[in-house]
Coordinates of C-alpha atoms and ligand atoms in Angstrom, one line a residue:
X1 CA -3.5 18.0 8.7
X2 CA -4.1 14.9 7.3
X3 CA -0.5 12.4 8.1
X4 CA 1.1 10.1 6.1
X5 CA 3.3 6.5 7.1
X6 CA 6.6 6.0 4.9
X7 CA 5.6 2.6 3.9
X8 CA 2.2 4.4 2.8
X9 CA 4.6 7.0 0.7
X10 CA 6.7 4.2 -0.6
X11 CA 3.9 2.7 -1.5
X12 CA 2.3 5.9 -3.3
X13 CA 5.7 6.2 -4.6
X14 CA 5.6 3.1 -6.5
X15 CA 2.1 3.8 -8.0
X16 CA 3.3 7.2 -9.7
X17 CA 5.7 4.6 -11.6
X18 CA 2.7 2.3 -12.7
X19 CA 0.7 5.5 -13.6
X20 CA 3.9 6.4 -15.7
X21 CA 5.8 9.3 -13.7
X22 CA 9.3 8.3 -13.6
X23 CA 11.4 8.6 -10.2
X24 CA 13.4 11.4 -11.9
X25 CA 10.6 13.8 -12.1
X26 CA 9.3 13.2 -8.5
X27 CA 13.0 13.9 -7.5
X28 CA 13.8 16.9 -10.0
X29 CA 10.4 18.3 -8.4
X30 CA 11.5 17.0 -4.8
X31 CA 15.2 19.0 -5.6
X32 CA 13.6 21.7 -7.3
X33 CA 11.5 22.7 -4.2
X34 CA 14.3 22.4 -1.5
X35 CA 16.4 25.2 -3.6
X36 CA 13.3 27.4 -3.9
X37 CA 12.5 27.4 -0.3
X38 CA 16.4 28.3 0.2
X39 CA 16.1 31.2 -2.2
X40 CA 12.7 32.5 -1.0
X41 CA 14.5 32.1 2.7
X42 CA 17.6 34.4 2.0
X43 CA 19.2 36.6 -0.7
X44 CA 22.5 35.1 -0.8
X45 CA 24.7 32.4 1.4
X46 CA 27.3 29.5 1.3
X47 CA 25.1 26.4 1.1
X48 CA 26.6 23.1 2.0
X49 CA 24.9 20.0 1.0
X50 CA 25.5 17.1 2.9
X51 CA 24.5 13.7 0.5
X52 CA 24.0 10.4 1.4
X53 CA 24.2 7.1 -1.4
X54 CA 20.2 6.9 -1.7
X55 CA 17.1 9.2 -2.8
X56 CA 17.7 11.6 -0.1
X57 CA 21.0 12.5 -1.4
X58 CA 19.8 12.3 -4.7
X59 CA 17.2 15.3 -3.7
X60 CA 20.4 17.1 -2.4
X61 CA 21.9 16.7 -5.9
X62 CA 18.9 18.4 -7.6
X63 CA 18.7 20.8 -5.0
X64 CA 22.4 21.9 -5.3
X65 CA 22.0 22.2 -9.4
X66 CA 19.0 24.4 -8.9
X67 CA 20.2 26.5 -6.1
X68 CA 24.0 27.4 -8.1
X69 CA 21.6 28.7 -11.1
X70 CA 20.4 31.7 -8.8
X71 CA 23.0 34.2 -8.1
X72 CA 24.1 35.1 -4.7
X73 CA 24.7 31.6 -3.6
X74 CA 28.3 30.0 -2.7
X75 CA 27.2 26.0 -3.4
X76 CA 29.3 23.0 -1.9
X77 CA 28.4 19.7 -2.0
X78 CA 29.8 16.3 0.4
X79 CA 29.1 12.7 -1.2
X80 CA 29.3 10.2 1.9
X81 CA 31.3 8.0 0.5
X82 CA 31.9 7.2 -3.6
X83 CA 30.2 7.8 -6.4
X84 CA 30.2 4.2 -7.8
X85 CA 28.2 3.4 -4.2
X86 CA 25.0 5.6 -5.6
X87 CA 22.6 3.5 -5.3
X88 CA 19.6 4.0 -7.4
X89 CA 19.6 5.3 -11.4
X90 CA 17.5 8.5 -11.0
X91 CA 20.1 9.7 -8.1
X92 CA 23.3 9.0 -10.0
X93 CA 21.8 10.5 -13.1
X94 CA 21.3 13.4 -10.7
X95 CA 24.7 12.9 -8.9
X96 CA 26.6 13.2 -12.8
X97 CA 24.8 16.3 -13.8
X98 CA 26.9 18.0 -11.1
X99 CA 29.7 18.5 -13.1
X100 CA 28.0 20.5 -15.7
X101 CA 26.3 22.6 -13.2
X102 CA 27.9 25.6 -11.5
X103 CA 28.2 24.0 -7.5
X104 CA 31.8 25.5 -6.7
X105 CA 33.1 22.1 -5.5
X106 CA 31.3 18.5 -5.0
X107 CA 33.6 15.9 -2.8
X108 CA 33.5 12.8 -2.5
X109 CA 34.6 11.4 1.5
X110 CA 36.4 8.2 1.5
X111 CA 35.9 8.3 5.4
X112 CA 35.2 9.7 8.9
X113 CA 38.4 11.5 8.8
X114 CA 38.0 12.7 5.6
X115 CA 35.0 14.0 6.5
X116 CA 36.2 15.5 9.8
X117 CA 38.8 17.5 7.8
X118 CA 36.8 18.8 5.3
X119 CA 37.1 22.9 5.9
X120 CA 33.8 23.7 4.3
X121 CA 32.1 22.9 7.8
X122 CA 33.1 26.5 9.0
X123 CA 31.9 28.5 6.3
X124 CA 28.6 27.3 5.6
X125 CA 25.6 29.7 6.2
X126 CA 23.4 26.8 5.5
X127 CA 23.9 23.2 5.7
X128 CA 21.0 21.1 3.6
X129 CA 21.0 17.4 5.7
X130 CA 20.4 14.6 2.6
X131 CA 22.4 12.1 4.6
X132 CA 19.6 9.8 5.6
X133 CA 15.4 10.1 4.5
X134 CA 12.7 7.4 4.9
X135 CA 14.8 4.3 3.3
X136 CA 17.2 4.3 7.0
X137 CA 17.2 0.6 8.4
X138 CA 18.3 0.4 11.9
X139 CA 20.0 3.1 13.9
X140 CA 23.0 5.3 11.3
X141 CA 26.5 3.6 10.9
X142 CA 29.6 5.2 9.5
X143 CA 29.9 7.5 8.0
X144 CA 26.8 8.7 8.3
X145 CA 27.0 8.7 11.9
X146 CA 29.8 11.3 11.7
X147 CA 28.2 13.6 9.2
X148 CA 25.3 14.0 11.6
X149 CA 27.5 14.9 14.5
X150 CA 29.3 17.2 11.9
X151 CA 25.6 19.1 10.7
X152 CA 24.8 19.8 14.6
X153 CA 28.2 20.7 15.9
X154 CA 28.0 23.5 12.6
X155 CA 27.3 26.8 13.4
X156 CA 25.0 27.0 10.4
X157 CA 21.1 26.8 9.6
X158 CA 20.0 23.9 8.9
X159 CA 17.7 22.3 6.9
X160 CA 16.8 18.6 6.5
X161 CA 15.3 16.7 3.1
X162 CA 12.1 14.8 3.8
X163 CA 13.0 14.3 7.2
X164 CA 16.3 14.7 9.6
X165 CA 18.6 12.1 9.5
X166 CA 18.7 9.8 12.4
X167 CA 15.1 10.3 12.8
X168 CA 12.1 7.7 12.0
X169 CA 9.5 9.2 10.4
X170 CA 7.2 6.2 11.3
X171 CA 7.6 6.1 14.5
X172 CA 9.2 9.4 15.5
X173 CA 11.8 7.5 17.7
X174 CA 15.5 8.8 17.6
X175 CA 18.8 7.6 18.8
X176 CA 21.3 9.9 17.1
X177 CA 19.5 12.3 14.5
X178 CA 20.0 16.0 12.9
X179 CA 18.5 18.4 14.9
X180 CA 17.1 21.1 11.4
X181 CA 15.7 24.6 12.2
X182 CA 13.8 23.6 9.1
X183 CA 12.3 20.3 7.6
X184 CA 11.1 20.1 3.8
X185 CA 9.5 17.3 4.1
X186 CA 7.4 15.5 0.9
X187 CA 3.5 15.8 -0.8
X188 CA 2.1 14.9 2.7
X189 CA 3.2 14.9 6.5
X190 CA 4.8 12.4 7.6
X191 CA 3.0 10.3 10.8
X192 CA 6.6 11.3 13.1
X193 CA 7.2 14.1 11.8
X194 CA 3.6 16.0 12.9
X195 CA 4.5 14.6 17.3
X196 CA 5.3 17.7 19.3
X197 CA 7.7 15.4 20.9
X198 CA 9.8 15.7 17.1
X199 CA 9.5 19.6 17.6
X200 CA 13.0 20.1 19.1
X201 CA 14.4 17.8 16.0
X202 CA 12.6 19.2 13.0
X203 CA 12.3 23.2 13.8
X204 CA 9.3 24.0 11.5
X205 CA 8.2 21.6 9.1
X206 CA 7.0 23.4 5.5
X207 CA 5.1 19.8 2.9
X208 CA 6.6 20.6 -0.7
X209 CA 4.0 18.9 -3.3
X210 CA 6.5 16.9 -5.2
X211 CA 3.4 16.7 -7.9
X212 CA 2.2 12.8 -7.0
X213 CA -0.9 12.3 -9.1
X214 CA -3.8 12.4 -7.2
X215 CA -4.5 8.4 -8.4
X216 CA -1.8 6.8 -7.3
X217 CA -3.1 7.7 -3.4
X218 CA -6.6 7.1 -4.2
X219 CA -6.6 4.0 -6.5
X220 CA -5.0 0.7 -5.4
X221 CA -1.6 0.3 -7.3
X222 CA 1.5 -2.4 -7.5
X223 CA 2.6 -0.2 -4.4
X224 CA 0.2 -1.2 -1.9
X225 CA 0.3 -5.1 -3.2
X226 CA 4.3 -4.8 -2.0
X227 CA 2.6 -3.5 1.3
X228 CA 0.8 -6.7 2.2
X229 CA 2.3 -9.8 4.4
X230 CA 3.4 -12.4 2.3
X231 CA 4.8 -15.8 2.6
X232 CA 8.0 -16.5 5.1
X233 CA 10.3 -18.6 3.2
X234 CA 10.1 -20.4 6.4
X235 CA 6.3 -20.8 6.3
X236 CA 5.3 -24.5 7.2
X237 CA 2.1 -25.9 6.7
X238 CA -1.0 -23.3 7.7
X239 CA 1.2 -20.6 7.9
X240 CA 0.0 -18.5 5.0
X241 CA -4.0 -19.1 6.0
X242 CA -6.1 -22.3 5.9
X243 CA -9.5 -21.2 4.6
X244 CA -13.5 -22.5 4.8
X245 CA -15.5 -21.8 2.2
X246 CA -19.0 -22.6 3.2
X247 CA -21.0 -22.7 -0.2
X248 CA -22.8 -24.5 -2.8
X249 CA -26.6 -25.8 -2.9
X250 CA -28.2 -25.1 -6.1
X251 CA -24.3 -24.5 -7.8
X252 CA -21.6 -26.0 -7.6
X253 CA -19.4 -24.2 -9.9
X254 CA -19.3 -20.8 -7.2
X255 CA -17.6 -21.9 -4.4
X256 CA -15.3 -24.5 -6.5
X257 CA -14.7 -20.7 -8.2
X258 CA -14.0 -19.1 -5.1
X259 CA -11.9 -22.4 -3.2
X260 CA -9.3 -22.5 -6.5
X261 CA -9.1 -18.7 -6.8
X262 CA -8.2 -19.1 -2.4
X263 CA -5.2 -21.5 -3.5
X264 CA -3.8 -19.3 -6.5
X265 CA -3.4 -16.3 -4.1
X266 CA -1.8 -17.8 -1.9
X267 CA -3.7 -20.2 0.7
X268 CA -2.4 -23.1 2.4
X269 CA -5.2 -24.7 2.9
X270 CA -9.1 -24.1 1.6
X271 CA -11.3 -26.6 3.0
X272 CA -15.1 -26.6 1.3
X273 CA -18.4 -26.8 3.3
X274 CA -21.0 -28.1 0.4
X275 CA -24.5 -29.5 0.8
X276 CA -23.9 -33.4 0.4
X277 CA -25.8 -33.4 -3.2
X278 CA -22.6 -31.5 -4.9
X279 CA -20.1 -32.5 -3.3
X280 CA -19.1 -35.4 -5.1
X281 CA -19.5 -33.3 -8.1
X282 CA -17.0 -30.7 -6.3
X283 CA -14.6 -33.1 -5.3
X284 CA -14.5 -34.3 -9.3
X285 CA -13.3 -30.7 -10.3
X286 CA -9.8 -30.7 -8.5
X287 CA -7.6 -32.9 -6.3
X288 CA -6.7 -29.7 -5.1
X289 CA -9.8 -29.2 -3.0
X290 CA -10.9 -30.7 0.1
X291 CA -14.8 -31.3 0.5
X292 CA -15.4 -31.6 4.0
X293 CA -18.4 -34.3 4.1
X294 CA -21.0 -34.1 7.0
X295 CA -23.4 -31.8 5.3
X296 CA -26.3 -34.0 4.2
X297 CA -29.3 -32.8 1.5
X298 CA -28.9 -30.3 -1.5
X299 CA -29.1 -27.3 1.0
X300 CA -27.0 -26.0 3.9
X301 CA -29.5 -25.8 6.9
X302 CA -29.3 -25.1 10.5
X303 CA -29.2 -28.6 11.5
X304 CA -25.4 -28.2 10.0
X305 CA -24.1 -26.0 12.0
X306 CA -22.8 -27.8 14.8
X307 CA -20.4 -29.3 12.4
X308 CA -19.8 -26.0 10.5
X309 CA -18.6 -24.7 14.1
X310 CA -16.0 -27.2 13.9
X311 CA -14.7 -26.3 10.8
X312 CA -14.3 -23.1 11.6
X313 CA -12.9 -23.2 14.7
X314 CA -9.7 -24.4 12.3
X315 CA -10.0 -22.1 9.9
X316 CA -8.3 -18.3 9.6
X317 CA -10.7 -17.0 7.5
X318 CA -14.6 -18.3 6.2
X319 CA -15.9 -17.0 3.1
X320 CA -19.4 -17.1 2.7
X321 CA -21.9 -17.5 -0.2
X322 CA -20.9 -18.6 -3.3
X323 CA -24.0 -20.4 -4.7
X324 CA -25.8 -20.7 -1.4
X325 CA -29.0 -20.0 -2.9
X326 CA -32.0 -18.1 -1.2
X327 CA -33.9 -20.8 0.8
X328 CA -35.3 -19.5 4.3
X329 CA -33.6 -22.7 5.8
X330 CA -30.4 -21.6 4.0
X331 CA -30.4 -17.8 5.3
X332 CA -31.2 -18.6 9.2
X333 CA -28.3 -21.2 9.1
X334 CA -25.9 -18.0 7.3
X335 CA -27.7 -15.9 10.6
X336 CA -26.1 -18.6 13.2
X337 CA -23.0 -19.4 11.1
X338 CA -21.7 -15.7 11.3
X339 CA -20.7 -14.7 14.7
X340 CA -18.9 -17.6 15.1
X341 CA -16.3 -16.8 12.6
X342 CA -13.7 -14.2 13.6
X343 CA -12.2 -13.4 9.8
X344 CA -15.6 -14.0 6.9
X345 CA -15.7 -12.6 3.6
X346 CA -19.5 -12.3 2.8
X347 CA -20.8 -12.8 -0.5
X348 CA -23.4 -13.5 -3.1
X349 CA -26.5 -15.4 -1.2
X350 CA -24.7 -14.8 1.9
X351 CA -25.6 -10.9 1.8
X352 CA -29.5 -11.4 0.7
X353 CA -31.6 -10.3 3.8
X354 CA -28.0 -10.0 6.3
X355 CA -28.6 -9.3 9.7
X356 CA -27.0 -5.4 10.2
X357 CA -25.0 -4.3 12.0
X358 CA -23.1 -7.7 12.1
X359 CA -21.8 -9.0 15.2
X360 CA -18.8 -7.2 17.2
X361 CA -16.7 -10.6 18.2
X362 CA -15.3 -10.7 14.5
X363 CA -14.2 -9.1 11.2
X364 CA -16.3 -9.1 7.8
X365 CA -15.4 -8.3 4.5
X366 CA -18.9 -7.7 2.4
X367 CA -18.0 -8.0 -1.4
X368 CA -21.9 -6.6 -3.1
X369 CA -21.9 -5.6 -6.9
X370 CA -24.6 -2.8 -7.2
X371 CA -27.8 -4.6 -6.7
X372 CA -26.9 -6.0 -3.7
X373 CA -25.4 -3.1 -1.9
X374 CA -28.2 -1.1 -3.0
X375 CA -30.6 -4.1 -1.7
X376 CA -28.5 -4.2 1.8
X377 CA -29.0 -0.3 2.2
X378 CA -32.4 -0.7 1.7
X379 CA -32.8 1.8 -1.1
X380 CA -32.3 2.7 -4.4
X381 CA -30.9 6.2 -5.2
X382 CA -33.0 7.7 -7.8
X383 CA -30.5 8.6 -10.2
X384 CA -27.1 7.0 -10.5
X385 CA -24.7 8.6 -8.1
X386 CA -21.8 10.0 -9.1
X387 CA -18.3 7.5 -8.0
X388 CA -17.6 10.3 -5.3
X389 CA -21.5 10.0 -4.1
X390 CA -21.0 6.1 -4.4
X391 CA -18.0 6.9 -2.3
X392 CA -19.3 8.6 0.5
X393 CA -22.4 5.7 0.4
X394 CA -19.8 3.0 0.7
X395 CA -17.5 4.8 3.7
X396 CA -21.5 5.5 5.7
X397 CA -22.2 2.2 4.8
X398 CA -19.3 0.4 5.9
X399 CA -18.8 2.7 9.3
X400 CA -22.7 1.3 10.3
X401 CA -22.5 -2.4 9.2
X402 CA -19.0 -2.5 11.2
X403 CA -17.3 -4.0 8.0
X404 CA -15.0 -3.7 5.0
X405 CA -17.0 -3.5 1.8
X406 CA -16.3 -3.7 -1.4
X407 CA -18.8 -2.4 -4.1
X408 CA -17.8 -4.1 -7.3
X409 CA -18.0 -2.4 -10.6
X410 CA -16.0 -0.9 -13.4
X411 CA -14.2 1.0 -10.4
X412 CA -14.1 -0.9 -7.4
X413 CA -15.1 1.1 -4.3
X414 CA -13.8 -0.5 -1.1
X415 CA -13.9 1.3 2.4
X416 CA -13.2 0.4 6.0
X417 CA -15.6 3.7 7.1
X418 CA -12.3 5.4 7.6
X419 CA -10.4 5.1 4.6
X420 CA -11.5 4.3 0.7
X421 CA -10.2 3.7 -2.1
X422 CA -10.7 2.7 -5.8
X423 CA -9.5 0.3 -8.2
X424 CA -9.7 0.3 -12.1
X425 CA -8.1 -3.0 -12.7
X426 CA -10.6 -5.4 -14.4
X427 CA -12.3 -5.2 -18.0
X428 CA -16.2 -5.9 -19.3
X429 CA -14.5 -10.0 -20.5
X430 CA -15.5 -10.4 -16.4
X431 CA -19.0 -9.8 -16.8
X432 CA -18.9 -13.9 -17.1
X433 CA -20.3 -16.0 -14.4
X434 CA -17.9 -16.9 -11.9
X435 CA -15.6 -13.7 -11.4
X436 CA -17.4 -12.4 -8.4
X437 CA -16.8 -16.2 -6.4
X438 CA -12.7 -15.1 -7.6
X439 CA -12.9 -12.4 -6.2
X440 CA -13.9 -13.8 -3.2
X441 CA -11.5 -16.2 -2.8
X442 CA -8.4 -14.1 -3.6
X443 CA -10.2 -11.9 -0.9
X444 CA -10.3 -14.4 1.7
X445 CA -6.6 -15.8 0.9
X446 CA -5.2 -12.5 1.7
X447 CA -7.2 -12.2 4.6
X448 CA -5.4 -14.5 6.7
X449 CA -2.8 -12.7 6.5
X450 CA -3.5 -8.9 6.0
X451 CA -5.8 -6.3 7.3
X452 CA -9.4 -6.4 6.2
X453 CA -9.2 -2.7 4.2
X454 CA -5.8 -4.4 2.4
X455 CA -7.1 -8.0 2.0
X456 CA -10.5 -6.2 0.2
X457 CA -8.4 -3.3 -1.5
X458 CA -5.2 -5.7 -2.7
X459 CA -7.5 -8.6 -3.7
X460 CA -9.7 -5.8 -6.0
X461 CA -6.2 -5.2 -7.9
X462 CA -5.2 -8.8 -8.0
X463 CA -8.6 -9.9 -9.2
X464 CA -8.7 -6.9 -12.3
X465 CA -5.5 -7.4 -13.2
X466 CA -5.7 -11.1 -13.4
X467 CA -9.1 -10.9 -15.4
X468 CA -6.6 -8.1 -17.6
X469 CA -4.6 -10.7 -18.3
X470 CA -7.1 -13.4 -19.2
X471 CA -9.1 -10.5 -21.5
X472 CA -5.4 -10.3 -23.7
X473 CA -5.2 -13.8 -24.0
X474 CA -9.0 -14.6 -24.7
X475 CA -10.8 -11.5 -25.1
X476 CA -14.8 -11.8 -24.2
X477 CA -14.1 -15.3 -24.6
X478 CA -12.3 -15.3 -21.3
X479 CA -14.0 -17.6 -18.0
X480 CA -13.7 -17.5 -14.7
X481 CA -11.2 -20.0 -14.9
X482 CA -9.3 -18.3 -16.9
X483 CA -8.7 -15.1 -14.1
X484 CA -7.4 -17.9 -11.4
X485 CA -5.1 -19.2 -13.6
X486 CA -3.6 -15.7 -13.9
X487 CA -3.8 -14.4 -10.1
X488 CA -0.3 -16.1 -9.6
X489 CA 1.1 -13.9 -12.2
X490 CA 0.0 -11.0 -11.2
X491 CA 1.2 -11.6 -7.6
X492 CA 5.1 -12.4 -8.5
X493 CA 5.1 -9.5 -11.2
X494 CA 7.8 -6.7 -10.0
X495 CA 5.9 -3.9 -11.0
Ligands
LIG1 N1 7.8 9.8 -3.4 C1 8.8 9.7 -2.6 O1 8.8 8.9 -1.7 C2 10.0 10.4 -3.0 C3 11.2 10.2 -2.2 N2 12.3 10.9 -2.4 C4 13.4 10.8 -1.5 O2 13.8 9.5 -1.4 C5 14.1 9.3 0.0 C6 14.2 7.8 0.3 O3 15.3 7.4 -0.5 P1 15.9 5.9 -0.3 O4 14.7 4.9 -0.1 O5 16.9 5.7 -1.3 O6 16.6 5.9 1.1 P2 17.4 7.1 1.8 O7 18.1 7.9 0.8 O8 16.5 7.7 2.8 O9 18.5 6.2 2.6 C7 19.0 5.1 2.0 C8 20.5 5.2 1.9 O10 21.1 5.3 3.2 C9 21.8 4.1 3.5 N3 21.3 3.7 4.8 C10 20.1 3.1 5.2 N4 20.1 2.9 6.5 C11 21.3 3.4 7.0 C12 21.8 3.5 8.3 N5 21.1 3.0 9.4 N6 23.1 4.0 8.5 C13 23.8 4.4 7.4 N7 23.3 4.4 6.1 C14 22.1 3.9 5.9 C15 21.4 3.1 2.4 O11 22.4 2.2 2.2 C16 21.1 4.0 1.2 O12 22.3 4.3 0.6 C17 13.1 10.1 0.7 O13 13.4 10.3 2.1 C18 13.0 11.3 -0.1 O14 14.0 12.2 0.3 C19 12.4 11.9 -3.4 O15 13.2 11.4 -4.5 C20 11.1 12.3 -4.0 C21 10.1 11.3 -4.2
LIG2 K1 17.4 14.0 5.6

C-alpha cells in the first residue's frame, strides 16, 4: 500500500486549495467519514469527542454533527481549551455549527483540572481522539498532555482522527501518545502509521478518501514549492548556492538567459564559463554576471578544461549547454567536463550525442523538450504517445540514464525513475527563444539547495507560472526576459 509523509499531505493539502477545493469540504468529507465508520461499527453508544484547537479537532467537530443526526447515539463533545483559541477558519466555522446541531453537550476546558473533573470520562462507549493530528510540533504540552492520559486511562473504544495523538506520523516515534483500537487516518497511509512497531498504538488503521483531486498529487502545485529549502535569514554569502554555468559559443544570449534566470530564483552566486569571443559581449548584458575569463576562441574545447575543473570545484551546481553549439571539439570537452561535477543540470547542446548512462560520482538533471529526448532514447515512437505513455517513457528513461529528467512541453513530465509528476504551468507566449535557458537556470538555482526530483519538479512550476505572468502582461509579445523578471514573484506569492 502505497505510504504517504505529512509534509507530502500538507503539501497535497495545499494544492486542493490552488485547484479550488476549499479546506471546509476536505474537512466536512474528513468529519463526515469518521461518523460513518462509527455508525457502520455499532447501532447505538455514548460517543465522546475529545477536540484539540487545530484541523484535527476541527474533524472531531464535523464528526460529532454528523454522528448526533443518526439515532441511537448519546454525543458529547470536550474543546481543549477556548473557543476564541480555534485556530484556523474552516475548524471554527465547524466548531459554531455545534450549537445548532443535536450533540447533547459541547464544553469547553479552561484547564487540566477542568478536564480531570469532567464526568463524561466514565460513560463514554466511544471516545473519538481529535486532540492532536499531523500539525503537532515537539512532544504534547498541557492540556493536551492530560487529555491523552484521560483517553487511555477510559474504559472506552477508541478511535483516533488521522492519527493518535502523541504519535508522529513521519517518523512513527512516540513519547506520550493515544493508544486507539482504531485509526481513521486520511486519502492515503501515512509513512508511521503503516510500521508494525505503531501496531500497539493505532489498533487497525481503515484510509478514509477525504475526495483530494487526483491533480493536486500528480501535478506540481504551490504545495510542493512550500516543501523546498529556502533561504535562512541567516544565510551569508554562498549559502543559498553559487552556480557555473558553462555555455555560450555560437550564442550568447542562452546562457546570459539561463545565469539571470539562476539569480532571480534565488542564487548567490552564478559565475559564467563562456568561450573568450562572447564574453565581453556577456559581461555588457549585466553587472550582475560574473564572466570567468580563461576560456580563449569562440568555442569551448578540451584544452579548457583544466580551468573548467577549477571552477567547479567552487561551485554547488554546473548547468550545462545553453548555446554550446554542436562542434565535435565542443561535445568531447561536455564528455570530460561531466563527471567532474557532483550537482549539473544538462541542457540544450549539452544533451546532443550524451554519453549514457552518465557517470555514478554525481547528480544530473536532463531538461530535453521532445526532440531531444526522443533523439537521447534513440527512437522516435511512431505515433504520438499518449502523456501516460510519455510518462512511463520518462520514469524508464530516467531509471537507465541514472538522472532526473524533465521532458518539457505543454505538460511538463519530470521523473526521478521512481516518482513523476506533471506540471501545467506555462502558456504557448514561451514558444520564444530563450525560455528553455530559464528554465534551466531556475533549475539549477534550486538545485543547490533541494533534491534533484524537487529542484526539476518546483523549477517546472516556477518557470510556467512566471512565463503566466509575463503572457498577462505582454501576451505573445512576451520574451525570455520577460519570465525572469517574474520568477521572483511567483516565489514570494502565498498561495
Ligand atoms: N488534507 C489534509 O491534510 C486534511 C487534514 N485534516 C486534518 O487536519 C489535521 C492537521 O491539522 P493542523 O495542521 O491544524 O494541526 P493539528 O490539529 O494536528 O494540531 C495543531 C493544533 O495542536 C496544537 N499543538 C501543536 N503541537 C502541539 C503540542 N506538542 N502540544 C500541544 N498542542 C500542540 C497547535 O497549537 C494547534 O492548535 C490532520 O491531522 C487532519 O486531521 C482534515 O481537515 C482533512 C484534510
Ligand atoms: K488524533
Amino acid at each position: 500500500m502505497e505510504a504517504i509523509t505529512p509534509s507530502r499531505m500538507r503539501a497535497v493539502d495545499i494544492n486542493c486549495a490552488y485547484l479550488g477545493m476549499s479546506p471546509l469540504q476536505l474537512m466536512e468529507n474528513a468529519g463526515a467519514g469518521i461518523a460513518r465508520e462509527i455508525s457502520s461499527q455499532t447501532r447505538s453508544a455514548t460517543v465522546l469527542f475529545v477536540a484539540g484547537r487545530g484541523n484535527n479537532g476541527g474533524d472531531a467537530f464535523v464528526a460529532a454533527r454528523h454522528l448526533s443526526l443518526i439515532p441511537g447515539f448519546r454525543v458529547r463533545l470536550l474543546l481543549l481549551g477556548s473557543a476564541s483559541l480555534i485556530r484556523t477558519a474552516e475548524a471554527r466555522t465547524n466548531f459554531d455549527l455545534l450549537r445548532y446541531s443535536g450533540v447533547d453537550d459541547v464544553k469547553e476546558i479552561r484547564d487540566s483540572a477542568d478536564l480531570r473533573s469532567y464526568p463524561g470520562w466514565k460513560d463514554a462507549d466511544i471516545i473519538v481522539d481529535g486532540v492532536l493530528g499531523s500539525g503537532m510540533k515537539g512532544l504534547p504540552r498541557e492540556p493536551e498532555s492530560s487529555a491523552i492520559d484521560l483517553i487511555n486511562a477510559a474504559d472506552a473504544f477508541v478511535i483516533s482522527i488521522d492519527s493518535p495523538s502523541g504519535f508522529d506520523a513521519g517518523t512513527g516515534s512516540v513519547e506520550k501518545c493515544v493508544r486507539a483500537d482504531l485509526t481513521l487516518t486520511f486519502h492515503k497511509m501515512k509513512a508511521g502509521l503503516a510500521l508494525p512497531s505503531s501496531k500497539a498504538l493505532t489498533g487497525e488503521v481503515r484510509v478514509l478518501g477525504i475526495g483530494v483531486c487526483r491533480d493536486a498529487e500528480e501535478f506540481v502545485g504551490p504545495g510542493d514549492l512550500r516543501n523546498l529549502t529556502v533561504r535562512s535569514n541567516s544565510a551569508h554569502k554562498g549559502n543559498s548556492g553559487s552556480i557555473l554555468v558553462i555555455g555560450g559559443g555560437p550564442y550568447s544570449g542562452a546562457p546570459a538567459f539561463a545565469a539571470l534566470a539562476a539569480l532571480r530564483a534565488g542564487a548567490d552566486l552564478v559565475t559564467l564559463a563562456v568561450p573568450g569571443s562572447i564574453s565581453g559581449t556577456i559581461a555588457g548584458y549585466s553587472p550582475d554576471l560574473i564572466v570567468a575569463g580563461g576560456l580563449h576562441g569562440d568555442r569551448l574545447c578540451p584544452e579548457h578544461v583544466p580551468f573548467i575543473r577549477r571552477l567547479i570545484s567552487s561551485s554547488d551546481v554546473v548547468i550545462i549547454g545553453p548555446g554550446l553549439g554542436r562542434d565535435g571539439a565542443t561535445l568531447e570537452a561536455i564528455g570530460q567536463i561531466l563527471p567532474l561535477c557532483r550537482k549539473a543540470v544538462i541542457d540544450a547542446d549539452a544533451l546532443y550525442q550524451l554519453p549514457l548512462p552518465l557517470p555514478d560520482g554525481g547528480e544530473y538533471i536532463l531538461t530535453p523538450h521532445g526532440g531531444e529526448f526522443f533523439r537521447l532514447r534513440g527512437n522516435r515512437p511512431g505515433i504520438t504517445p499518449s502523456l501516460q505513455e510519455k510518462k512511463e517513457l520518462v520514469r524508464s528513461f530516467s531509471l537507465d540514464s541514472h538522472a532526473v529528467t524533465v521532458l518539457k512541453g505543454s505538460i511538463d513530465i519530470i521523473s526521478d525513475g521512481e516518482e513523476t509528476r506533471f506540471n501545467r504551468t506555462g502558456n504557448a507566449g514561451m514558444t520564444v527563444g530563450g525560455t528553455g535557458d530559464v528554465l534551466a537556470g531556475v533549475v539549477g538555482a534550486l538545485f543547490a539547495t533541494n533534491s534533484a526530483f524537487d529542484a526539476a519538479s518546483c523549477g517546472c512550476f516556477i518557470n510556467g507560472a512566471a512565463g503566466d505572468l509575463a503572457f498577462g502582461e505582454k501576451g505573445y509579445g512576451l520574451l525570455a526576459s520577460d519570465v525572469i523578471q517574474n520568477i521572483p514573484y511567483v516565489m514570494k506569492q502565498e498561495w
